[in-house]
Amino acid sequence: MSFLHIHNIHKRFGETHVLKGIDIAIEKGDFLVLVGPSGCGKSTLLNMIAGLDDISEGELRLDGERINDLHPSRRDIAMVFQSYALYPSMTVAGNIGFGLEMRKVPKAERRAAVQRAAELLQIENLLDRKPGQLSGGQRQRVAMGRALVREPQLFLFDEPLSNLDAKLRVDMRTEIKQLHQRLGTTIVYVTHDQIEAMTLATRIAVMRGGELQQLGTPQAVYDDPNNLFVAGFMGSPSMNLVTARIERLGGELVARLTAGSDEVVLPVVRDRAALEAWCDREVIVGLRPEAITDPSSANRQDGVIHEAELAVDLVEPTGADLYVVTQLGGRSINARMRPGSTLEPGQRARFAFDVSRMVAFEPDSEHRIRNPETVAPSEPAVVTSIS
Amino acid sequence: MSKPPSSRGAGARERLQHWLPKLVLSPSFVLVLFFVYGFILWTSYISFSDSGMLPDYTWAGTRQWSRLWSSWTWGIALHNIWVFGLLYIVSCTLLGLLLAILLDQRIRAEGTLRTIYLYPMALSFIVTGTAWQWFLNPGLGLERTMHSLGWESFSFNWLIDANMAIYTVVIAAVWQATGFIMAMFLAGLRGIDGEMIKAAQIDGAPTWKIYLRIVIPQLRPVFLSAIVVLAHLAIKSFDLIVAMTGGGPGNATAVPATFMYSYAFSRNEMGIAAASAVFMLAVIAALIIPYLYSELREPRS
């Protein structure tokens, strides 16, 4: 039995069906990130785990115990809110210790626990201040201290970094990850930022429109997306998704893509068996920008490289990389090249495609076209058993 | 100077723009200066004069002031305003807060209920006073209704009881102002972050403790505003008392405002009346000026 088990959870607000049967199971010590665009139901799901929203249907189990109807304070959870939700009339120490005070922990013990939490988060010097006198990052720490001090079984984070500026957000992200590694706590974390999801999670649950799209490790979600939405949502810059025609060329299965007035023919390597059925039909193929490079930086050891010459439309240096925009399959696509290459717009250049990383999707249903043996079952509970 | 004057016409327009606001404001400024502040000074002078039925500018020193403070009725009036003001402010604040908290529980007919509670504030004090006078009048209102319904032993005659009459005024005044105070608190409650309540729930605080420890401390500015509004309403409460009890029975419900009115216009003691008026002004000023000062000067953080 998994540690946190979300089983076929539904949420209805009157006529609106907000969550349509979510199944997620994670183990103790996992860092689950619920990610998706706004309105996908991720915060509702978190509130239901916290007990702040009723569960319309389904079952919620924490460490084997059914907690559907337990009051939030009795679920052995702590939550960090987007607005931090600090109590403005109390000092930092009062804020951190409030939960213990309500649980009638003796004063001396309480003070020691608050001190420990404050040391862990390096806010000992702030204990006598009021929240109004703190900066955003400091408030964030206090909010985390309030959650940590009770040593709950499960931590819930509701977009905790979205009110911080970009620099601080990266620092706090690192710190949350360190904290998780050090304390080994189980965390459920909600965000709309897929980079946060990738960097923090041990398990990512991608949600859309009240439905779970995919549950898996960050790498699995990134490399092996279940559908077009997951492929497009995860990763920045996002995956290049273009229309291609699957054909048989001299006994080989290939994907034929238009490239301006030209054509590019890429051999099909991945999911070949499944794509046989799509011969002479159009599919959508996806290639991450880092799977399209200049020939010299192509990974010929692990990948299967196929080169083609294309026109350079635009060159975008980011310092670490050089993104080159070209036309493929009727759309502008991004290729990640070695920085410092001397490409100019209008010029023609050789592009190296790592076709072993190419994924294909059904154009209508937007589902992944995948070989049967590697199909991730639609029941996510089984996915977790892979670990 | 951002723009050099290009021509004579532009210079005139600039001068006009400079003087126009002052010109438009000056009549009302002069009127206020004369009729408000001028008469405050005039009243202050009268309180040190020998005035009786008509103003008399003979200097009398503090004679009127000592007559005021040795007056039995003035003692009753001061006592009454204390009782009335304290009960009025405390009851309105607590009841208003309670109603606001109850109304904030996401109940269905909130809009309607809020309007119902707010309506008394739309009535003038005279209407409120008259209505409550009828309602509490033993021969007309509640008591008679109860008797006609068959509850013969029912008795509620506070309105004509010299010891209790002031409390009937409190009831009417509280009835009128509570809805307004409730609206103030409701606005304050709506400004409180809902996530904070959720955090407190997860922290294990029972609802009453959430209100006591987290919500109410955040309403401090509302408390301050409510108390200042109520305090000056209490001191100004003249029309309500005139309409409801006329200061009676006897002098039982006299307050400084009715005292001032009766000494100025029916007892021909303009000097004493002026002294009481100046005293009331001083009390209100002592309340309002620090409040205005803190509201207007304090930089909003």
Coordinates of N, CA, C and O in Angstrom, one line a residue, chain B residues 113-225:
Chain B
L113 N -30.2 40.5 3.8 CA -30.1 40.7 5.2 C -29.3 41.9 5.5 O -29.6 42.7 6.4
R114 N -28.2 42.1 4.7 CA -27.3 43.3 4.9 C -28.1 44.5 4.8 O -28.0 45.5 5.6
T115 N -29.0 44.6 3.7 CA -29.8 45.7 3.5 C -30.8 46.0 4.6 O -30.9 47.1 5.1
I116 N -31.4 44.9 5.1 CA -32.4 45.0 6.2 C -31.7 45.7 7.4 O -32.2 46.6 8.0
Y117 N -30.5 45.1 7.7 CA -29.8 45.7 8.9 C -29.3 47.1 8.7 O -29.2 47.9 9.6
L118 N -29.0 47.5 7.5 CA -28.5 48.8 7.2 C -29.6 49.8 7.2 O -29.4 51.0 7.3
Y119 N -30.9 49.4 6.9 CA -32.0 50.4 6.7 C -32.2 51.4 7.8 O -32.4 52.6 7.5
P120 N -32.1 51.0 9.1 CA -32.4 52.0 10.1 C -31.5 53.2 10.0 O -31.9 54.3 10.3
M121 N -30.3 53.0 9.4 CA -29.4 54.2 9.3 C -29.9 55.2 8.3 O -29.6 56.4 8.3
A122 N -30.8 54.7 7.4 CA -31.4 55.6 6.4 C -32.5 56.5 7.0 O -32.9 57.5 6.4
L123 N -32.9 56.2 8.2 CA -34.0 57.0 8.8 C -33.3 58.1 9.6 O -32.2 58.0 10.1
S124 N -34.1 59.2 9.7 CA -33.6 60.3 10.5 C -33.8 60.0 12.0 O -34.6 59.1 12.3
F125 N -33.0 60.6 12.8 CA -33.1 60.4 14.3 C -34.5 60.7 14.8 O -35.0 60.0 15.7
I126 N -35.1 61.7 14.2 CA -36.5 62.1 14.6 C -37.5 60.9 14.4 O -38.3 60.6 15.2
V127 N -37.4 60.3 13.2 CA -38.3 59.2 12.8 C -38.0 58.1 13.8 O -38.9 57.5 14.4
T128 N -36.7 57.7 14.0 CA -36.4 56.6 14.9 C -37.0 56.9 16.3 O -37.6 56.1 16.9
G129 N -36.7 58.1 16.8 CA -37.2 58.5 18.1 C -38.7 58.4 18.2 O -39.2 57.8 19.2
T130 N -39.4 58.9 17.3 CA -40.9 58.9 17.3 C -41.4 57.5 17.3 O -42.3 57.1 18.1
A131 N -40.8 56.7 16.3 CA -41.3 55.3 16.2 C -41.1 54.5 17.5 O -42.0 53.8 18.0
W132 N -39.9 54.7 18.1 CA -39.6 54.0 19.3 C -40.4 54.5 20.5 O -40.7 53.8 21.4
Q133 N -40.7 55.8 20.4 CA -41.5 56.3 21.5 C -42.9 55.7 21.5 O -43.5 55.3 22.5
W134 N -43.5 55.6 20.3 CA -44.8 54.9 20.1 C -44.7 53.4 20.6 O -45.5 52.9 21.3
F135 N -43.6 52.8 20.1 CA -43.5 51.4 20.4 C -43.3 51.1 21.9 O -43.9 50.1 22.4
L136 N -42.5 51.9 22.6 CA -42.3 51.7 24.0 C -43.3 52.3 24.9 O -43.3 52.1 26.1
N137 N -44.1 53.2 24.4 CA -45.2 53.9 25.2 C -46.1 52.8 25.7 O -46.8 52.1 25.0
P138 N -46.2 52.7 27.1 CA -47.0 51.6 27.7 C -48.5 51.7 27.2 O -49.1 50.6 27.0
G139 N -49.0 52.9 26.9 CA -50.4 53.0 26.5 C -50.6 52.7 25.1 O -51.8 52.5 24.6
L140 N -49.6 52.6 24.2 CA -49.8 52.5 22.8 C -49.1 51.2 22.2 O -49.7 50.6 21.4
G141 N -47.9 51.0 22.7 CA -47.1 50.0 21.9 C -47.0 48.6 22.4 O -48.1 48.0 22.6
L142 N -45.8 48.2 22.7 CA -45.5 46.8 23.1 C -46.4 46.3 24.2 O -47.0 45.3 24.1
E143 N -46.4 47.1 25.3 CA -47.1 46.7 26.5 C -48.6 46.4 26.2 O -49.2 45.4 26.6
R144 N -49.2 47.4 25.5 CA -50.6 47.3 25.2 C -50.9 46.1 24.3 O -51.9 45.4 24.5
T145 N -50.0 45.9 23.3 CA -50.2 44.8 22.4 C -50.2 43.5 23.2 O -51.0 42.6 23.0
M146 N -49.2 43.4 24.1 CA -49.1 42.2 24.9 C -50.4 42.0 25.7 O -50.9 40.9 25.8
H147 N -50.8 43.1 26.3 CA -52.1 43.0 27.1 C -53.2 42.5 26.2 O -54.0 41.7 26.6
S148 N -53.3 43.1 25.0 CA -54.5 42.8 24.2 C -54.4 41.3 23.7 O -55.3 40.7 23.3
L149 N -53.1 40.8 23.7 CA -53.0 39.4 23.3 C -53.3 38.5 24.4 O -53.2 37.3 24.3
G150 N -53.5 39.1 25.6 CA -53.9 38.2 26.7 C -52.9 38.1 27.8 O -53.1 37.5 28.8
W151 N -51.7 38.7 27.6 CA -50.6 38.6 28.6 C -50.7 39.8 29.5 O -50.0 40.8 29.4
E152 N -51.7 39.7 30.5 CA -52.1 40.9 31.3 C -51.0 41.4 32.2 O -50.9 42.5 32.5
S153 N -50.1 40.4 32.6 CA -49.1 40.8 33.6 C -47.9 41.5 33.0 O -47.0 41.9 33.7
F154 N -47.8 41.5 31.6 CA -46.7 42.0 31.0 C -46.5 43.5 31.3 O -47.5 44.3 31.2
S155 N -45.3 43.9 31.6 CA -45.1 45.3 31.9 C -43.7 45.7 31.4 O -42.7 45.1 31.6
F156 N -43.7 46.8 30.6 CA -42.5 47.3 30.1 C -42.6 48.8 30.1 O -43.1 49.4 29.1
N157 N -42.3 49.5 31.2 CA -42.6 51.0 31.2 C -41.4 51.8 31.4 O -41.4 52.8 32.1
W158 N -40.2 51.3 30.9 CA -39.0 52.0 31.1 C -39.1 53.5 30.6 O -38.5 54.4 31.1
L159 N -39.9 53.7 29.5 CA -39.9 55.0 28.9 C -40.4 56.1 29.9 O -40.0 57.2 29.8
I160 N -41.3 55.7 30.8 CA -41.8 56.6 31.7 C -41.2 56.5 33.1 O -41.6 57.1 34.1
D161 N -40.2 55.6 33.2 CA -39.5 55.4 34.5 C -38.3 56.3 34.5 O -37.4 56.1 33.7
A162 N -38.2 57.2 35.4 CA -37.0 58.2 35.4 C -35.7 57.4 35.5 O -34.7 57.9 35.0
N163 N -35.7 56.3 36.2 CA -34.4 55.6 36.4 C -34.0 54.8 35.1 O -32.8 54.5 34.9
M164 N -35.0 54.4 34.3 CA -34.7 53.5 33.2 C -34.9 54.2 31.8 O -34.4 53.6 30.8
A165 N -35.4 55.4 31.8 CA -35.7 56.0 30.5 C -34.5 56.1 29.6 O -34.6 55.9 28.4
I166 N -33.3 56.4 30.2 CA -32.1 56.6 29.4 C -31.8 55.3 28.6 O -31.3 55.4 27.5
Y167 N -32.2 54.2 29.2 CA -31.8 52.9 28.5 C -32.7 52.7 27.3 O -32.3 52.1 26.3
T168 N -34.0 53.3 27.3 CA -34.8 53.1 26.1 C -34.1 53.9 25.0 O -34.2 53.5 23.8
V169 N -33.5 55.1 25.3 CA -32.8 55.8 24.3 C -31.7 55.0 23.7 O -31.4 55.0 22.5
V170 N -31.0 54.3 24.7 CA -29.9 53.5 24.2 C -30.4 52.4 23.2 O -29.8 52.2 22.2
I171 N -31.5 51.8 23.6 CA -32.0 50.7 22.7 C -32.3 51.3 21.3 O -31.9 50.7 20.3
A172 N -33.0 52.4 21.3 CA -33.3 53.0 20.0 C -32.1 53.4 19.2 O -32.0 53.1 18.0
A173 N -31.1 54.0 19.9 CA -29.9 54.4 19.2 C -29.1 53.2 18.7 O -28.6 53.3 17.6
V174 N -29.0 52.2 19.5 CA -28.3 51.0 19.1 C -29.0 50.4 17.9 O -28.3 49.9 16.9
W175 N -30.3 50.3 18.0 CA -31.1 49.7 16.8 C -30.7 50.5 15.5 O -30.6 49.8 14.5
Q176 N -30.6 51.8 15.6 CA -30.3 52.5 14.4 C -28.9 52.4 13.9 O -28.7 52.2 12.7
A177 N -27.9 52.3 14.8 CA -26.5 52.4 14.3 C -25.9 51.1 14.1 O -24.9 51.0 13.4
T178 N -26.4 50.0 14.7 CA -25.7 48.7 14.7 C -25.5 48.2 13.2 O -24.4 47.7 12.9
G179 N -26.5 48.4 12.4 CA -26.4 47.9 11.0 C -25.2 48.6 10.3 O -24.5 47.9 9.5
F180 N -25.0 49.9 10.5 CA -24.0 50.6 9.9 C -22.6 50.1 10.4 O -21.7 49.8 9.6
I181 N -22.5 49.9 11.7 CA -21.3 49.4 12.3 C -21.0 48.0 11.7 O -19.9 47.6 11.4
M182 N -22.1 47.2 11.6 CA -22.0 45.9 11.0 C -21.3 45.9 9.6 O -20.5 45.2 9.3
A183 N -21.8 46.9 8.8 CA -21.3 47.0 7.5 C -19.8 47.4 7.5 O -19.0 46.8 6.7
M184 N -19.4 48.2 8.5 CA -18.0 48.5 8.6 C -17.2 47.2 8.9 O -16.1 47.0 8.3
F185 N -17.7 46.5 9.9 CA -16.9 45.3 10.2 C -16.9 44.2 9.1 O -16.0 43.5 8.9
L186 N -18.1 44.2 8.4 CA -18.2 43.2 7.3 C -17.1 43.5 6.2 O -16.4 42.6 5.7
A187 N -17.0 44.8 5.9 CA -15.9 45.2 5.0 C -14.6 44.8 5.5 O -13.7 44.3 4.7
G188 N -14.3 45.0 6.8 CA -13.1 44.6 7.4 C -12.8 43.1 7.3 O -11.8 42.6 6.9
L189 N -13.9 42.3 7.6 CA -13.8 40.9 7.5 C -13.5 40.4 6.1 O -12.7 39.4 5.9
R190 N -14.1 41.1 5.1 CA -13.9 40.7 3.7 C -12.5 40.9 3.3 O -12.0 40.3 2.4
G191 N -11.8 41.8 4.0 CA -10.4 42.1 3.6 C -9.4 41.1 4.2 O -8.3 41.2 3.9
I192 N -9.9 40.2 5.0 CA -9.0 39.2 5.6 C -8.8 38.0 4.6 O -9.7 37.5 4.1
D193 N -7.5 37.7 4.5 CA -7.1 36.6 3.6 C -7.7 35.3 4.0 O -7.5 34.8 5.1
G194 N -8.4 34.7 3.1 CA -9.1 33.4 3.4 C -8.1 32.3 3.7 O -8.4 31.4 4.4
E195 N -6.9 32.4 3.0 CA -5.9 31.4 3.2 C -5.4 31.4 4.7 O -5.1 30.3 5.2
M196 N -5.5 32.6 5.3 CA -5.1 32.6 6.7 C -6.0 31.8 7.6 O -5.6 31.1 8.5
I197 N -7.3 31.9 7.3 CA -8.3 31.1 8.0 C -8.0 29.6 7.8 O -8.0 28.8 8.8
K198 N -7.7 29.2 6.6 CA -7.4 27.8 6.3 C -6.2 27.4 7.0 O -6.1 26.3 7.6
A199 N -5.2 28.3 7.0 CA -3.9 27.9 7.8 C -4.2 27.7 9.2 O -3.7 26.7 9.8
A200 N -5.1 28.5 9.8 CA -5.4 28.4 11.2 C -6.2 27.1 11.4 O -6.0 26.4 12.5
Q201 N -7.1 26.7 10.5 CA -7.8 25.4 10.6 C -6.8 24.3 10.6 O -7.0 23.4 11.4
I202 N -5.9 24.3 9.7 CA -4.9 23.2 9.7 C -4.1 23.2 10.9 O -3.7 22.2 11.5
D203 N -3.8 24.4 11.5 CA -3.0 24.5 12.7 C -3.9 24.0 13.9 O -3.3 23.9 15.0
G204 N -5.1 23.7 13.7 CA -6.0 23.1 14.7 C -6.7 24.0 15.6 O -7.1 23.7 16.7
A205 N -6.9 25.3 15.2 CA -7.6 26.3 16.0 C -9.1 26.1 15.8 O -9.6 26.0 14.7
P206 N -9.9 26.0 16.9 CA -11.3 26.0 16.8 C -11.8 27.4 16.3 O -11.1 28.4 16.5
T207 N -13.0 27.4 15.7 CA -13.5 28.6 15.1 C -13.4 29.8 16.0 O -13.0 30.9 15.6
W208 N -13.9 29.7 17.2 CA -13.9 30.9 18.1 C -12.5 31.4 18.4 O -12.3 32.6 18.5
K209 N -11.5 30.5 18.4 CA -10.1 30.9 18.6 C -9.6 31.6 17.4 O -8.8 32.5 17.5
I210 N -10.0 31.1 16.2 CA -9.6 31.7 15.0 C -10.0 33.2 15.0 O -9.2 34.1 14.7
Y211 N -11.3 33.4 15.4 CA -11.8 34.8 15.4 C -11.0 35.6 16.5 O -10.6 36.7 16.2
L212 N -10.9 35.0 17.7 CA -10.3 35.8 18.8 C -8.9 36.1 18.6 O -8.4 37.2 18.9
R213 N -8.1 35.1 18.1 CA -6.7 35.3 18.0 C -6.2 35.9 16.7 O -5.2 36.5 16.6
I214 N -6.9 35.6 15.6 CA -6.4 36.0 14.3 C -7.2 37.0 13.6 O -6.7 38.0 13.0
V215 N -8.6 36.9 13.6 CA -9.4 37.8 12.8 C -9.6 39.1 13.5 O -9.3 40.2 13.0
I216 N -10.1 39.0 14.8 CA -10.4 40.3 15.5 C -9.2 41.2 15.7 O -9.3 42.4 15.5
P217 N -8.0 40.7 16.0 CA -6.8 41.6 16.1 C -6.6 42.3 14.8 O -6.1 43.4 14.8
Q218 N -7.0 41.7 13.7 CA -6.7 42.4 12.4 C -7.7 43.5 12.1 O -7.6 44.2 11.2
L219 N -8.8 43.5 12.9 CA -9.9 44.5 12.7 C -9.6 45.8 13.5 O -10.5 46.6 13.6
R220 N -8.5 45.9 14.1 CA -8.2 47.0 14.9 C -8.5 48.4 14.3 O -9.2 49.2 14.9
P221 N -8.1 48.6 13.0 CA -8.5 49.9 12.4 C -10.0 50.1 12.3 O -10.5 51.2 12.5
V222 N -10.7 49.0 12.1 CA -12.2 49.2 12.0 C -12.8 49.5 13.4 O -13.7 50.4 13.5
F223 N -12.2 48.9 14.4 CA -12.7 49.2 15.8 C -12.5 50.7 16.0 O -13.4 51.4 16.5
L224 N -11.3 51.2 15.7 CA -11.0 52.6 15.9 C -12.0 53.5 15.2 O -12.6 54.4 15.8
S225 N -12.2 53.2 13.9 CA -13.1 54.1 13.1 C -14.5 54.0 13.7 O -15.2 55.0 13.9

